[in-house]
mmCIF file of C-alpha atoms in Angstrom:
data_model
loop_
_atom_site.group_PDB
_atom_site.id
_atom_site.type_symbol
_atom_site.label_atom_id
_atom_site.label_comp_id
_atom_site.label_asym_id
_atom_site.label_seq_id
_atom_site.Cartn_x
_atom_site.Cartn_y
_atom_site.Cartn_z
ATOM 1 C CA MET Z 6 21.988 19.213 29.519
ATOM 2 C CA PHE Z 7 18.774 17.405 28.522
ATOM 3 C CA LYS Z 8 16.738 18.098 31.657
ATOM 4 C CA LEU Z 9 13.230 19.239 30.769
ATOM 5 C CA SER Z 10 11.488 22.255 32.209
ATOM 6 C CA GLU Z 11 8.416 21.620 34.329
ATOM 7 C CA ARG Z 12 6.223 22.836 31.463
ATOM 8 C CA ALA Z 13 7.889 20.581 28.875
ATOM 9 C CA GLN Z 14 7.723 17.587 31.225
ATOM 10 C CA ASP Z 15 3.999 18.208 31.633
ATOM 11 C CA PHE Z 16 3.547 18.011 27.852
ATOM 12 C CA VAL Z 17 5.557 14.779 27.780
ATOM 13 C CA ASN Z 18 3.488 13.237 30.587
ATOM 14 C CA ARG Z 19 0.160 14.197 29.049
ATOM 15 C CA THR Z 20 1.228 12.975 25.609
ATOM 16 C CA GLN Z 21 2.300 9.649 27.094
ATOM 17 C CA ASP Z 22 -1.006 9.265 28.939
ATOM 18 C CA PHE Z 23 -3.043 10.131 25.839
ATOM 19 C CA ILE Z 24 -1.200 7.584 23.697
ATOM 20 C CA HIS Z 25 -1.582 4.920 26.386
ATOM 21 C CA ASN Z 26 -5.267 5.568 27.056
ATOM 22 C CA GLU Z 27 -6.695 6.693 23.716
ATOM 23 C CA ILE Z 28 -4.481 5.391 20.903
ATOM 24 C CA GLU Z 29 -2.777 2.135 21.854
ATOM 25 C CA PRO Z 30 -6.009 0.273 22.737
ATOM 26 C CA ILE Z 31 -7.511 0.883 19.283
ATOM 27 C CA GLU Z 32 -4.490 1.182 17.006
ATOM 28 C CA LEU Z 33 -4.333 -2.293 15.453
ATOM 29 C CA LYS Z 34 -8.098 -2.239 14.837
ATOM 30 C CA PHE Z 35 -7.807 1.254 13.336
ATOM 31 C CA TRP Z 36 -5.245 0.137 10.759
ATOM 32 C CA ASP Z 37 -7.258 -2.993 9.998
ATOM 33 C CA ASP Z 38 -10.162 -0.672 9.165
ATOM 34 C CA VAL Z 39 -7.870 1.477 7.011
ATOM 35 C CA HIS Z 40 -6.757 -1.534 4.957
ATOM 36 C CA GLN Z 41 -10.322 -2.766 4.501
ATOM 37 C CA MET Z 42 -11.558 0.686 3.445
ATOM 38 C CA ASN Z 43 -8.631 1.279 1.047
ATOM 39 C CA PRO Z 44 -7.867 -2.117 -0.506
ATOM 40 C CA ASN Z 45 -5.824 -1.021 -3.533
ATOM 41 C CA GLY Z 46 -3.829 1.766 -5.157
ATOM 42 C CA ASP Z 47 -6.805 3.759 -6.453
ATOM 43 C CA TRP Z 48 -6.196 6.932 -4.456
ATOM 44 C CA THR Z 49 -9.376 8.575 -5.805
ATOM 45 C CA THR Z 50 -11.387 6.329 -3.477
ATOM 46 C CA TRP Z 51 -9.182 6.559 -0.388
ATOM 47 C CA VAL Z 52 -10.738 7.638 2.917
ATOM 48 C CA TRP Z 53 -9.833 7.841 6.599
ATOM 49 C CA PRO Z 54 -11.964 6.128 9.244
ATOM 50 C CA GLU Z 55 -14.275 8.574 11.023
ATOM 51 C CA GLN Z 56 -12.553 7.674 14.285
ATOM 52 C CA LEU Z 57 -9.533 9.737 13.249
ATOM 53 C CA GLU Z 58 -11.418 13.026 13.535
ATOM 54 C CA VAL Z 59 -12.769 11.956 16.932
ATOM 55 C CA LEU Z 60 -9.233 11.325 18.199
ATOM 56 C CA LYS Z 61 -7.951 14.581 16.723
ATOM 57 C CA ALA Z 62 -10.721 16.515 18.456
ATOM 58 C CA LYS Z 63 -9.839 14.861 21.773
ATOM 59 C CA ALA Z 64 -6.149 15.677 21.315
ATOM 60 C CA ARG Z 65 -6.867 19.296 20.494
ATOM 61 C CA ALA Z 66 -9.213 19.643 23.463
ATOM 62 C CA ALA Z 67 -6.451 18.217 25.660
ATOM 63 C CA GLY Z 68 -3.988 20.864 24.423
ATOM 64 C CA LEU Z 69 -1.898 18.251 22.604
ATOM 65 C CA TRP Z 70 -1.935 19.913 19.199
ATOM 66 C CA ASN Z 71 0.826 21.292 16.923
ATOM 67 C CA LEU Z 72 3.329 20.333 19.609
ATOM 68 C CA PHE Z 73 6.229 20.587 17.137
ATOM 69 C CA LEU Z 74 5.886 24.323 16.456
ATOM 70 C CA PRO Z 75 8.174 26.554 18.584
ATOM 71 C CA ASP Z 76 5.510 29.268 18.771
ATOM 72 C CA SER Z 77 3.595 29.540 22.028
ATOM 73 C CA GLU Z 78 0.507 31.027 20.317
ATOM 74 C CA LEU Z 79 0.224 28.745 17.284
ATOM 75 C CA GLY Z 80 1.858 25.677 18.812
ATOM 76 C CA ALA Z 81 3.281 24.419 22.076
ATOM 77 C CA GLY Z 82 6.254 26.797 22.057
ATOM 78 C CA LEU Z 83 8.714 24.003 22.852
ATOM 79 C CA SER Z 84 12.358 23.988 21.839
ATOM 80 C CA VAL Z 85 13.604 21.404 19.352
ATOM 81 C CA GLN Z 86 15.181 19.407 22.181
ATOM 82 C CA GLU Z 87 12.005 19.541 24.282
ATOM 83 C CA TYR Z 88 9.796 18.417 21.435
ATOM 84 C CA ALA Z 89 12.257 15.599 20.655
ATOM 85 C CA HIS Z 90 11.062 13.748 23.759
ATOM 86 C CA ILE Z 91 7.468 13.987 22.524
ATOM 87 C CA ALA Z 92 8.484 12.846 19.036
ATOM 88 C CA GLU Z 93 9.978 9.717 20.594
ATOM 89 C CA LEU Z 94 6.675 8.928 22.277
ATOM 90 C CA THR Z 95 4.701 9.426 19.067
ATOM 91 C CA GLY Z 96 7.149 7.177 17.213
ATOM 92 C CA ARG Z 97 5.900 4.210 19.249
ATOM 93 C CA SER Z 98 2.661 4.508 17.272
ATOM 94 C CA LEU Z 99 1.866 4.775 13.574
ATOM 95 C CA LEU Z 100 -1.249 6.800 14.397
ATOM 96 C CA ALA Z 101 -0.149 9.238 17.114
ATOM 97 C CA PRO Z 102 1.654 11.782 14.873
ATOM 98 C CA ILE Z 103 -1.511 12.216 12.793
ATOM 99 C CA VAL Z 104 -3.739 12.543 15.858
ATOM 100 C CA PHE Z 105 -1.577 15.342 17.309
ATOM 101 C CA ASN Z 106 -1.253 17.154 13.928
ATOM 102 C CA CYS Z 107 2.478 16.474 14.122
ATOM 103 C CA ASN Z 108 2.865 14.303 11.040
ATOM 104 C CA ALA Z 109 5.216 14.554 8.057
ATOM 105 C CA PRO Z 110 5.341 16.158 5.591
ATOM 106 C CA ASP Z 111 2.943 18.666 7.169
ATOM 107 C CA THR Z 112 5.208 19.529 10.098
ATOM 108 C CA GLY Z 113 8.051 20.544 7.785
ATOM 109 C CA ASN Z 114 5.721 22.413 5.462
ATOM 110 C CA MET Z 115 4.037 24.241 8.333
ATOM 111 C CA GLU Z 116 7.338 25.261 9.874
ATOM 112 C CA LEU Z 117 8.534 26.414 6.461
ATOM 113 C CA LEU Z 118 5.468 28.646 6.033
ATOM 114 C CA TRP Z 119 5.762 29.861 9.617
ATOM 115 C CA ARG Z 120 9.395 30.895 9.095
ATOM 116 C CA TYR Z 121 9.401 32.125 5.502
ATOM 117 C CA GLY Z 122 5.809 32.649 4.349
ATOM 118 C CA THR Z 123 4.176 36.010 3.714
ATOM 119 C CA GLU Z 124 1.156 37.033 5.753
ATOM 120 C CA GLN Z 125 -1.077 36.127 2.829
ATOM 121 C CA GLN Z 126 0.532 32.693 2.483
ATOM 122 C CA LYS Z 127 0.113 32.099 6.184
ATOM 123 C CA ASN Z 128 -3.560 33.071 6.092
ATOM 124 C CA ASP Z 129 -4.284 30.987 3.010
ATOM 125 C CA TRP Z 130 -2.315 27.852 3.880
ATOM 126 C CA LEU Z 131 -0.578 27.822 7.263
ATOM 127 C CA MET Z 132 -3.700 28.399 9.324
ATOM 128 C CA PRO Z 133 -5.761 25.642 7.639
ATOM 129 C CA LEU Z 134 -2.819 23.261 8.138
ATOM 130 C CA LEU Z 135 -2.438 24.229 11.789
ATOM 131 C CA ASN Z 136 -6.168 23.725 12.257
ATOM 132 C CA GLY Z 137 -5.931 20.242 10.756
ATOM 133 C CA LYS Z 138 -8.457 21.089 8.044
ATOM 134 C CA ILE Z 139 -6.169 20.239 5.123
ATOM 135 C CA ARG Z 140 -2.975 18.312 4.432
ATOM 136 C CA SER Z 141 0.018 19.129 2.253
ATOM 137 C CA VAL Z 142 2.620 17.535 -0.012
ATOM 138 C CA PHE Z 143 6.322 18.241 -0.594
ATOM 139 C CA CYS Z 144 7.542 17.599 -4.164
ATOM 140 C CA MET Z 145 11.305 17.383 -4.552
ATOM 141 C CA THR Z 146 12.516 13.915 -5.654
ATOM 142 C CA GLU Z 147 12.492 13.142 -9.392
ATOM 143 C CA PRO Z 148 12.449 9.780 -11.209
ATOM 144 C CA ASP Z 149 14.808 10.620 -14.075
ATOM 145 C CA VAL Z 150 17.869 11.877 -12.178
ATOM 146 C CA ALA Z 151 19.988 10.867 -9.185
ATOM 147 C CA SER Z 152 18.086 12.853 -6.597
ATOM 148 C CA SER Z 153 20.785 12.288 -3.981
ATOM 149 C CA ASP Z 154 22.311 15.401 -5.633
ATOM 150 C CA ALA Z 155 19.524 17.956 -5.472
ATOM 151 C CA THR Z 156 21.248 20.204 -8.010
ATOM 152 C CA ASN Z 157 20.396 17.549 -10.632
ATOM 153 C CA MET Z 158 16.784 18.694 -10.454
ATOM 154 C CA GLN Z 159 15.199 18.981 -13.914
ATOM 155 C CA ALA Z 160 11.800 20.392 -12.966
ATOM 156 C CA THR Z 161 11.617 24.123 -13.684
ATOM 157 C CA ALA Z 162 9.926 27.167 -12.197
ATOM 158 C CA VAL Z 163 10.276 29.943 -14.781
ATOM 159 C CA ILE Z 164 9.064 33.505 -14.297
ATOM 160 C CA GLU Z 165 6.842 34.813 -17.097
ATOM 161 C CA GLY Z 166 5.493 38.255 -16.322
ATOM 162 C CA ASN Z 167 3.451 38.026 -13.124
ATOM 163 C CA GLU Z 168 3.288 34.242 -13.214
ATOM 164 C CA ILE Z 169 5.488 31.248 -12.439
ATOM 165 C CA VAL Z 170 5.322 28.466 -15.020
ATOM 166 C CA LEU Z 171 6.053 25.013 -13.600
ATOM 167 C CA ASN Z 172 7.090 21.936 -15.551
ATOM 168 C CA GLY Z 173 8.480 18.606 -14.432
ATOM 169 C CA ARG Z 174 7.852 15.182 -12.977
ATOM 170 C CA LYS Z 175 8.119 14.355 -9.256
ATOM 171 C CA TRP Z 176 7.714 11.128 -7.339
ATOM 172 C CA TRP Z 177 7.746 9.785 -3.790
ATOM 173 C CA SER Z 178 5.654 12.836 -2.985
ATOM 174 C CA SER Z 179 4.329 11.840 0.442
ATOM 175 C CA GLY Z 180 0.704 12.576 1.231
ATOM 176 C CA LEU Z 181 -0.287 12.999 -2.412
ATOM 177 C CA GLY Z 182 -3.067 10.423 -2.096
ATOM 178 C CA ASP Z 183 -4.574 11.839 1.092
ATOM 179 C CA PRO Z 184 -8.218 12.881 0.556
ATOM 180 C CA ASN Z 185 -7.474 16.039 2.573
ATOM 181 C CA ALA Z 186 -4.400 17.066 0.544
ATOM 182 C CA LYS Z 187 -4.909 20.560 -0.887
ATOM 183 C CA LEU Z 188 -1.439 22.102 -1.198
ATOM 184 C CA ILE Z 189 1.844 21.142 -2.872
ATOM 185 C CA ILE Z 190 5.183 22.745 -2.136
ATOM 186 C CA PHE Z 191 7.083 22.312 -5.403
ATOM 187 C CA MET Z 192 10.873 22.655 -5.521
ATOM 188 C CA ALA Z 193 12.363 23.307 -8.947
ATOM 189 C CA HIS Z 194 15.194 24.866 -10.932
ATOM 190 C CA THR Z 195 14.818 28.600 -11.600
ATOM 191 C CA PRO Z 196 17.557 29.274 -14.182
ATOM 192 C CA ASP Z 197 19.612 32.401 -13.470
ATOM 193 C CA THR Z 198 23.175 32.542 -14.813
ATOM 194 C CA SER Z 199 23.990 35.454 -12.507
ATOM 195 C CA LYS Z 200 23.686 33.215 -9.449
ATOM 196 C CA ASP Z 201 25.672 30.233 -8.192
ATOM 197 C CA ARG Z 202 24.174 26.746 -8.465
ATOM 198 C CA HIS Z 203 22.827 26.797 -4.918
ATOM 199 C CA HIS Z 204 20.753 29.925 -5.632
ATOM 200 C CA GLN Z 205 19.005 28.677 -8.759
ATOM 201 C CA HIS Z 206 16.240 26.664 -7.103
ATOM 202 C CA SER Z 207 12.942 27.834 -5.691
ATOM 203 C CA MET Z 208 9.994 26.624 -3.637
ATOM 204 C CA VAL Z 209 6.545 27.385 -4.985
ATOM 205 C CA LEU Z 210 3.085 26.997 -3.467
ATOM 206 C CA VAL Z 211 0.774 25.080 -5.787
ATOM 207 C CA PRO Z 212 -2.873 24.308 -4.970
ATOM 208 C CA LEU Z 213 -3.432 20.646 -5.811
ATOM 209 C CA ASP Z 214 -6.364 21.462 -8.108
ATOM 210 C CA THR Z 215 -4.339 23.856 -10.302
ATOM 211 C CA PRO Z 216 -4.720 23.040 -14.044
ATOM 212 C CA GLY Z 217 -1.761 21.036 -15.307
ATOM 213 C CA VAL Z 218 -1.154 19.144 -12.053
ATOM 214 C CA LYS Z 219 -1.692 15.476 -12.950
ATOM 215 C CA ILE Z 220 -1.352 12.673 -10.416
ATOM 216 C CA GLN Z 221 -0.099 9.628 -12.310
ATOM 217 C CA ARG Z 222 -0.120 6.908 -9.647
ATOM 218 C CA MET Z 223 0.627 5.964 -6.063
ATOM 219 C CA LEU Z 224 3.856 4.069 -5.439
ATOM 220 C CA SER Z 225 3.900 0.984 -3.261
ATOM 221 C CA VAL Z 226 6.609 0.355 -0.661
ATOM 222 C CA PHE Z 227 7.281 -3.375 -0.329
ATOM 223 C CA GLY Z 228 3.806 -3.888 -1.762
ATOM 224 C CA GLU Z 229 2.063 -1.460 0.626
ATOM 225 C CA TYR Z 230 0.467 1.747 -0.705
ATOM 226 C CA ASP Z 231 0.422 3.498 2.680
ATOM 227 C CA ALA Z 232 -3.206 4.377 2.049
ATOM 228 C CA PRO Z 233 -4.887 6.732 2.581
ATOM 229 C CA HIS Z 234 -1.743 8.883 2.820
ATOM 230 C CA GLY Z 235 0.225 7.616 -0.142
ATOM 231 C CA HIS Z 236 3.481 8.363 -1.921
ATOM 232 C CA GLY Z 237 2.763 9.469 -5.448
ATOM 233 C CA GLU Z 238 4.129 10.353 -8.848
ATOM 234 C CA VAL Z 239 2.852 13.633 -10.279
ATOM 235 C CA ILE Z 240 3.400 15.621 -13.477
ATOM 236 C CA PHE Z 241 3.451 19.415 -13.690
ATOM 237 C CA ASP Z 242 2.573 20.399 -17.257
ATOM 238 C CA GLN Z 243 2.594 24.142 -17.926
ATOM 239 C CA VAL Z 244 1.229 24.814 -14.454
ATOM 240 C CA ARG Z 245 0.755 28.536 -13.876
ATOM 241 C CA VAL Z 246 0.535 30.204 -10.468
ATOM 242 C CA PRO Z 247 0.936 33.858 -9.380
ATOM 243 C CA ILE Z 248 4.475 35.118 -8.795
ATOM 244 C CA GLU Z 249 3.427 35.703 -5.172
ATOM 245 C CA ASN Z 250 3.489 31.926 -4.738
ATOM 246 C CA PHE Z 251 7.282 31.862 -4.399
ATOM 247 C CA ILE Z 252 8.265 31.101 -0.811
ATOM 248 C CA GLY Z 253 10.970 33.532 0.251
ATOM 249 C CA GLY Z 254 11.588 34.619 -3.338
ATOM 250 C CA ALA Z 255 13.114 33.047 -6.433
ATOM 251 C CA GLY Z 256 16.405 31.220 -5.899
ATOM 252 C CA GLN Z 257 15.942 30.712 -2.150
ATOM 253 C CA GLY Z 258 14.990 27.038 -2.318
ATOM 254 C CA PHE Z 259 18.137 25.487 -0.868
ATOM 255 C CA GLU Z 260 18.413 28.026 1.924
ATOM 256 C CA ILE Z 261 14.803 27.384 2.909
ATOM 257 C CA ALA Z 262 15.260 23.622 2.588
ATOM 258 C CA GLN Z 263 17.959 23.639 5.250
ATOM 259 C CA GLY Z 264 15.614 25.434 7.626
ATOM 260 C CA ARG Z 265 12.914 22.865 6.846
ATOM 261 C CA LEU Z 266 15.065 19.743 7.049
ATOM 262 C CA GLY Z 267 16.980 20.481 10.268
ATOM 263 C CA PRO Z 268 14.128 20.200 12.800
ATOM 264 C CA GLY Z 269 12.381 17.628 10.598
ATOM 265 C CA ARG Z 270 15.335 15.272 10.850
ATOM 266 C CA ILE Z 271 15.247 15.509 14.631
ATOM 267 C CA HIS Z 272 11.555 14.583 14.509
ATOM 268 C CA HIS Z 273 12.150 11.628 12.162
ATOM 269 C CA CYS Z 274 15.047 10.309 14.223
ATOM 270 C CA MET Z 275 13.317 10.530 17.574
ATOM 271 C CA ARG Z 276 10.275 8.787 16.116
ATOM 272 C CA CYS Z 277 12.657 6.056 14.950
ATOM 273 C CA ILE Z 278 13.943 5.721 18.492
ATOM 274 C CA GLY Z 279 10.395 5.471 19.829
ATOM 275 C CA ALA Z 280 9.617 2.758 17.287
ATOM 276 C CA ALA Z 281 12.820 0.928 18.256
ATOM 277 C CA GLU Z 282 11.814 1.043 21.929
ATOM 278 C CA LYS Z 283 8.393 -0.363 21.079
ATOM 279 C CA SER Z 284 10.011 -3.086 18.959
ATOM 280 C CA LEU Z 285 12.349 -4.048 21.790
ATOM 281 C CA GLU Z 286 9.419 -4.300 24.205
ATOM 282 C CA LEU Z 287 7.508 -6.506 21.769
ATOM 283 C CA MET Z 288 10.617 -8.632 21.272
ATOM 284 C CA ILE Z 289 11.106 -9.189 25.009
ATOM 285 C CA ASP Z 290 7.437 -9.945 25.694
ATOM 286 C CA ARG Z 291 7.239 -12.401 22.808
ATOM 287 C CA GLY Z 292 10.565 -14.014 23.602
ATOM 288 C CA MET Z 293 9.680 -14.592 27.242
ATOM 289 C CA SER Z 294 6.145 -15.845 26.566
ATOM 290 C CA ARG Z 295 7.085 -18.548 24.033
ATOM 291 C CA LYS Z 296 9.166 -21.661 24.610
ATOM 292 C CA ALA Z 297 11.134 -23.919 22.294
ATOM 293 C CA PHE Z 298 13.364 -26.853 23.235
ATOM 294 C CA GLY Z 299 12.334 -26.401 26.871
ATOM 295 C CA LYS Z 300 13.453 -22.769 27.212
ATOM 296 C CA GLU Z 301 12.034 -19.310 26.625
ATOM 297 C CA LEU Z 302 12.983 -18.080 23.156
ATOM 298 C CA LEU Z 303 15.078 -15.234 24.541
ATOM 299 C CA LYS Z 304 17.235 -17.721 26.453
ATOM 300 C CA LEU Z 305 18.161 -19.624 23.306
ATOM 301 C CA GLY Z 306 21.222 -18.948 21.189
ATOM 302 C CA GLY Z 307 22.463 -15.372 21.356
ATOM 303 C CA ASN Z 308 19.074 -13.749 21.882
ATOM 304 C CA LEU Z 309 19.891 -12.257 25.293
ATOM 305 C CA GLU Z 310 22.979 -10.657 23.768
ATOM 306 C CA ARG Z 311 20.763 -9.197 21.048
ATOM 307 C CA VAL Z 312 18.551 -7.621 23.699
ATOM 308 C CA ALA Z 313 21.629 -6.004 25.249
ATOM 309 C CA GLU Z 314 22.886 -4.833 21.851
ATOM 310 C CA ALA Z 315 19.495 -3.274 21.127
ATOM 311 C CA ARG Z 316 19.418 -1.488 24.489
ATOM 312 C CA VAL Z 317 22.867 0.028 23.933
ATOM 313 C CA ALA Z 318 22.186 1.029 20.322
ATOM 314 C CA ILE Z 319 18.874 2.733 21.160
ATOM 315 C CA ASP Z 320 20.385 4.710 24.027
ATOM 316 C CA GLN Z 321 23.354 5.792 21.923
ATOM 317 C CA ALA Z 322 21.051 6.951 19.125
ATOM 318 C CA ARG Z 323 18.839 8.845 21.573
ATOM 319 C CA LEU Z 324 21.753 10.680 23.180
ATOM 320 C CA LEU Z 325 23.204 11.624 19.795
ATOM 321 C CA THR Z 326 19.838 12.927 18.589
ATOM 322 C CA LEU Z 327 19.210 14.939 21.747
ATOM 323 C CA TYR Z 328 22.708 16.395 21.433
ATOM 324 C CA ALA Z 329 21.951 17.433 17.845
ATOM 325 C CA ALA Z 330 18.730 19.067 19.042
ATOM 326 C CA PHE Z 331 20.607 20.842 21.841
ATOM 327 C CA LYS Z 332 23.148 22.238 19.368
ATOM 328 C CA MET Z 333 20.390 23.434 17.044
ATOM 329 C CA ASP Z 334 18.612 25.199 19.895
ATOM 330 C CA THR Z 335 21.800 26.716 21.285
ATOM 331 C CA TYR Z 336 23.931 27.545 18.242
ATOM 332 C CA GLY Z 337 21.682 27.173 15.188
ATOM 333 C CA THR Z 338 21.301 24.574 12.457
ATOM 334 C CA LEU Z 339 24.636 25.323 10.738
ATOM 335 C CA ALA Z 340 26.531 24.556 13.943
ATOM 336 C CA ALA Z 341 24.865 21.137 14.129
ATOM 337 C CA LEU Z 342 25.490 19.936 10.557
ATOM 338 C CA THR Z 343 27.701 17.021 11.619
ATOM 339 C CA GLU Z 344 25.242 15.873 14.258
ATOM 340 C CA ILE Z 345 22.214 16.241 11.950
ATOM 341 C CA SER Z 346 23.893 14.088 9.297
ATOM 342 C CA ALA Z 347 25.036 11.623 11.963
ATOM 343 C CA ILE Z 348 21.580 11.053 13.416
ATOM 344 C CA LYS Z 349 20.029 10.696 9.975
ATOM 345 C CA LEU Z 350 22.543 7.916 9.410
ATOM 346 C CA VAL Z 351 22.296 6.290 12.830
ATOM 347 C CA ALA Z 352 18.623 6.372 13.887
ATOM 348 C CA PRO Z 353 16.994 4.581 10.916
ATOM 349 C CA ASN Z 354 19.763 1.969 10.935
ATOM 350 C CA VAL Z 355 19.246 1.324 14.642
ATOM 351 C CA LEU Z 356 15.493 0.955 14.102
ATOM 352 C CA GLU Z 357 16.054 -1.382 11.164
ATOM 353 C CA LYS Z 358 18.408 -3.540 13.234
ATOM 354 C CA VAL Z 359 16.175 -3.695 16.314
ATOM 355 C CA VAL Z 360 12.948 -4.336 14.432
ATOM 356 C CA ASP Z 361 14.688 -7.076 12.438
ATOM 357 C CA MET Z 362 15.626 -8.775 15.725
ATOM 358 C CA ALA Z 363 12.046 -8.434 16.932
ATOM 359 C CA ILE Z 364 10.640 -9.885 13.719
ATOM 360 C CA GLN Z 365 12.961 -12.871 14.042
ATOM 361 C CA ILE Z 366 11.724 -13.589 17.578
ATOM 362 C CA HIS Z 367 8.096 -13.277 16.423
ATOM 363 C CA GLY Z 368 8.599 -15.706 13.563
ATOM 364 C CA GLY Z 369 5.891 -15.554 10.908
ATOM 365 C CA ALA Z 370 3.765 -13.218 13.030
ATOM 366 C CA GLY Z 371 6.458 -10.564 12.684
ATOM 367 C CA LEU Z 372 5.897 -10.430 8.936
ATOM 368 C CA SER Z 373 2.138 -9.940 9.261
ATOM 369 C CA ARG Z 374 -0.058 -7.015 10.270
ATOM 370 C CA ASP Z 375 -0.762 -8.648 13.630
ATOM 371 C CA THR Z 376 1.920 -6.371 15.105
ATOM 372 C CA MET Z 377 3.375 -3.050 13.981
ATOM 373 C CA LEU Z 378 6.777 -4.606 13.275
ATOM 374 C CA SER Z 379 6.428 -4.958 9.513
ATOM 375 C CA ALA Z 380 5.297 -1.327 9.242
ATOM 376 C CA PHE Z 381 8.210 -0.220 11.441
ATOM 377 C CA PHE Z 382 10.617 -2.114 9.184
ATOM 378 C CA ILE Z 383 9.222 -0.449 6.052
ATOM 379 C CA HIS Z 384 9.506 2.929 7.786
ATOM 380 C CA ALA Z 385 13.127 2.318 8.803
ATOM 381 C CA ARG Z 386 14.217 1.130 5.365
ATOM 382 C CA SER Z 387 12.453 4.027 3.661
ATOM 383 C CA LEU Z 388 14.087 6.620 5.920
ATOM 384 C CA ARG Z 389 17.527 5.408 4.866
ATOM 385 C CA LEU Z 390 16.690 7.048 1.525
ATOM 386 C CA ALA Z 391 14.359 9.878 2.550
ATOM 387 C CA ASP Z 392 16.047 13.261 3.131
ATOM 388 C CA GLY Z 393 19.154 11.820 1.467
ATOM 389 C CA PRO Z 394 20.643 8.313 1.390
ATOM 390 C CA ASP Z 395 23.121 7.049 3.992
ATOM 391 C CA GLU Z 396 26.028 7.685 1.630
ATOM 392 C CA VAL Z 397 25.242 11.405 1.320
ATOM 393 C CA HIS Z 398 25.237 11.836 5.085
ATOM 394 C CA LYS Z 399 28.507 9.913 5.433
ATOM 395 C CA GLY Z 400 30.000 12.170 2.775
ATOM 396 C CA MET Z 401 28.857 15.285 4.626
ATOM 397 C CA ILE Z 402 30.307 14.059 7.915
ATOM 398 C CA ALA Z 403 33.607 13.222 6.248
ATOM 399 C CA ARG Z 404 33.857 16.616 4.499
ATOM 400 C CA LEU Z 405 33.194 18.442 7.744
ATOM 401 C CA GLU Z 406 35.854 16.380 9.525
ATOM 402 C CA LEU Z 407 38.415 17.110 6.800
ATOM 403 C CA ALA Z 408 37.545 20.808 6.942
ATOM 404 C CA LYS Z 409 38.357 20.852 10.657
ATOM 405 C CA ARG Z 410 41.892 19.850 9.691
ATOM 406 C CA GLY Z 411 42.120 22.498 6.989
ATOM 407 C CA TYR Z 412 41.321 20.280 4.022
ATOM 408 C CA SER Z 413 38.507 21.688 1.934
ATOM 409 C CA ARG Z 414 37.423 21.736 -1.706
ATOM 410 C CA SER Z 415 39.242 24.998 -2.255
ATOM 411 C CA LYS Z 416 42.483 23.747 -0.682
ATOM 412 C CA PRO Z 417 44.011 20.826 -2.619
ATOM 413 C CA SER Z 418 46.169 18.327 -0.787
ATOM 414 C CA GLN Z 419 49.928 18.935 -0.953
#
């Protein structure tokens, strides 16, 4: 079922070689440079090391560019399941997704524009994103409501003549601090009493320099600002953009969001699996190279059992994610709702568990920046909230299971 075509396998092999030869040897030094160049939360001074553009140029010249996009002219033309194998490889590195122009939130935003954007929107925004000239932001989560229920959204996008007027406050807007960020996709409530609650939200294209867009601050995650990318809080105060800036039309926000989130969740989960594999390797190497009480660390206590538990958990998560990708490719996103929710629940939890084991074996070094483990842990814990908390995905899985047995919201129990 998951056998790759010769063409897809070639992409996987070349991606693996590029990461091994070009990225892994310099990665820890690269992030050291990033932290030295961006020492605090003042996003107005944030910059990327020049080496990033060098690596991006090499990746593009090697044909390893926009690999996520299932369009053979604009991207690699791979299926979701084929690209999943590449996403796993890039997940072993914090830098690789950026180098290949396959990083969130840009991948989701680019696919959204590719699927639903007008020709003008594609010319203005999709092409610069695909060329790696700019970066983008997705604004959905809000600080004043329980954002686990997206219908709670208080930000508004109101039509006034030939304009859309935007008001509201968003936070955890990833990429807001990036010096190359030029575009925001803003999701908001568009009141319309003639429509049901799932057709009263819209996505709007907002240039970052539009009057009324005010970045308030960058938010730290466990004390880290994720510079120079950043996760920010931003206010929209009487922001006006042309009515043509709706994506797919007013009231289509939730429908478009499902198209954006489906493939994106596969990408996130396979990157988690790649990070878990890397963490397991680091754990084994550390545990077999250090001794305590006359034995290698891995041979003490229950550490060998933990290695086995990690191996099984990673493989289970990978198979479930590839199955979700297969169902999306074969039957469409709606047919894979259970699997998409399941992997969003499973993959970050597996990464969190495995990286925690690896940190324990590394001792104090596991908490430092001397390895990627602390960053992997932050990533895993964050993803258990991003795109919906664990509890929302469990609720979705349960509702779908009950519906299979004929129990739905519209059919009360007897």
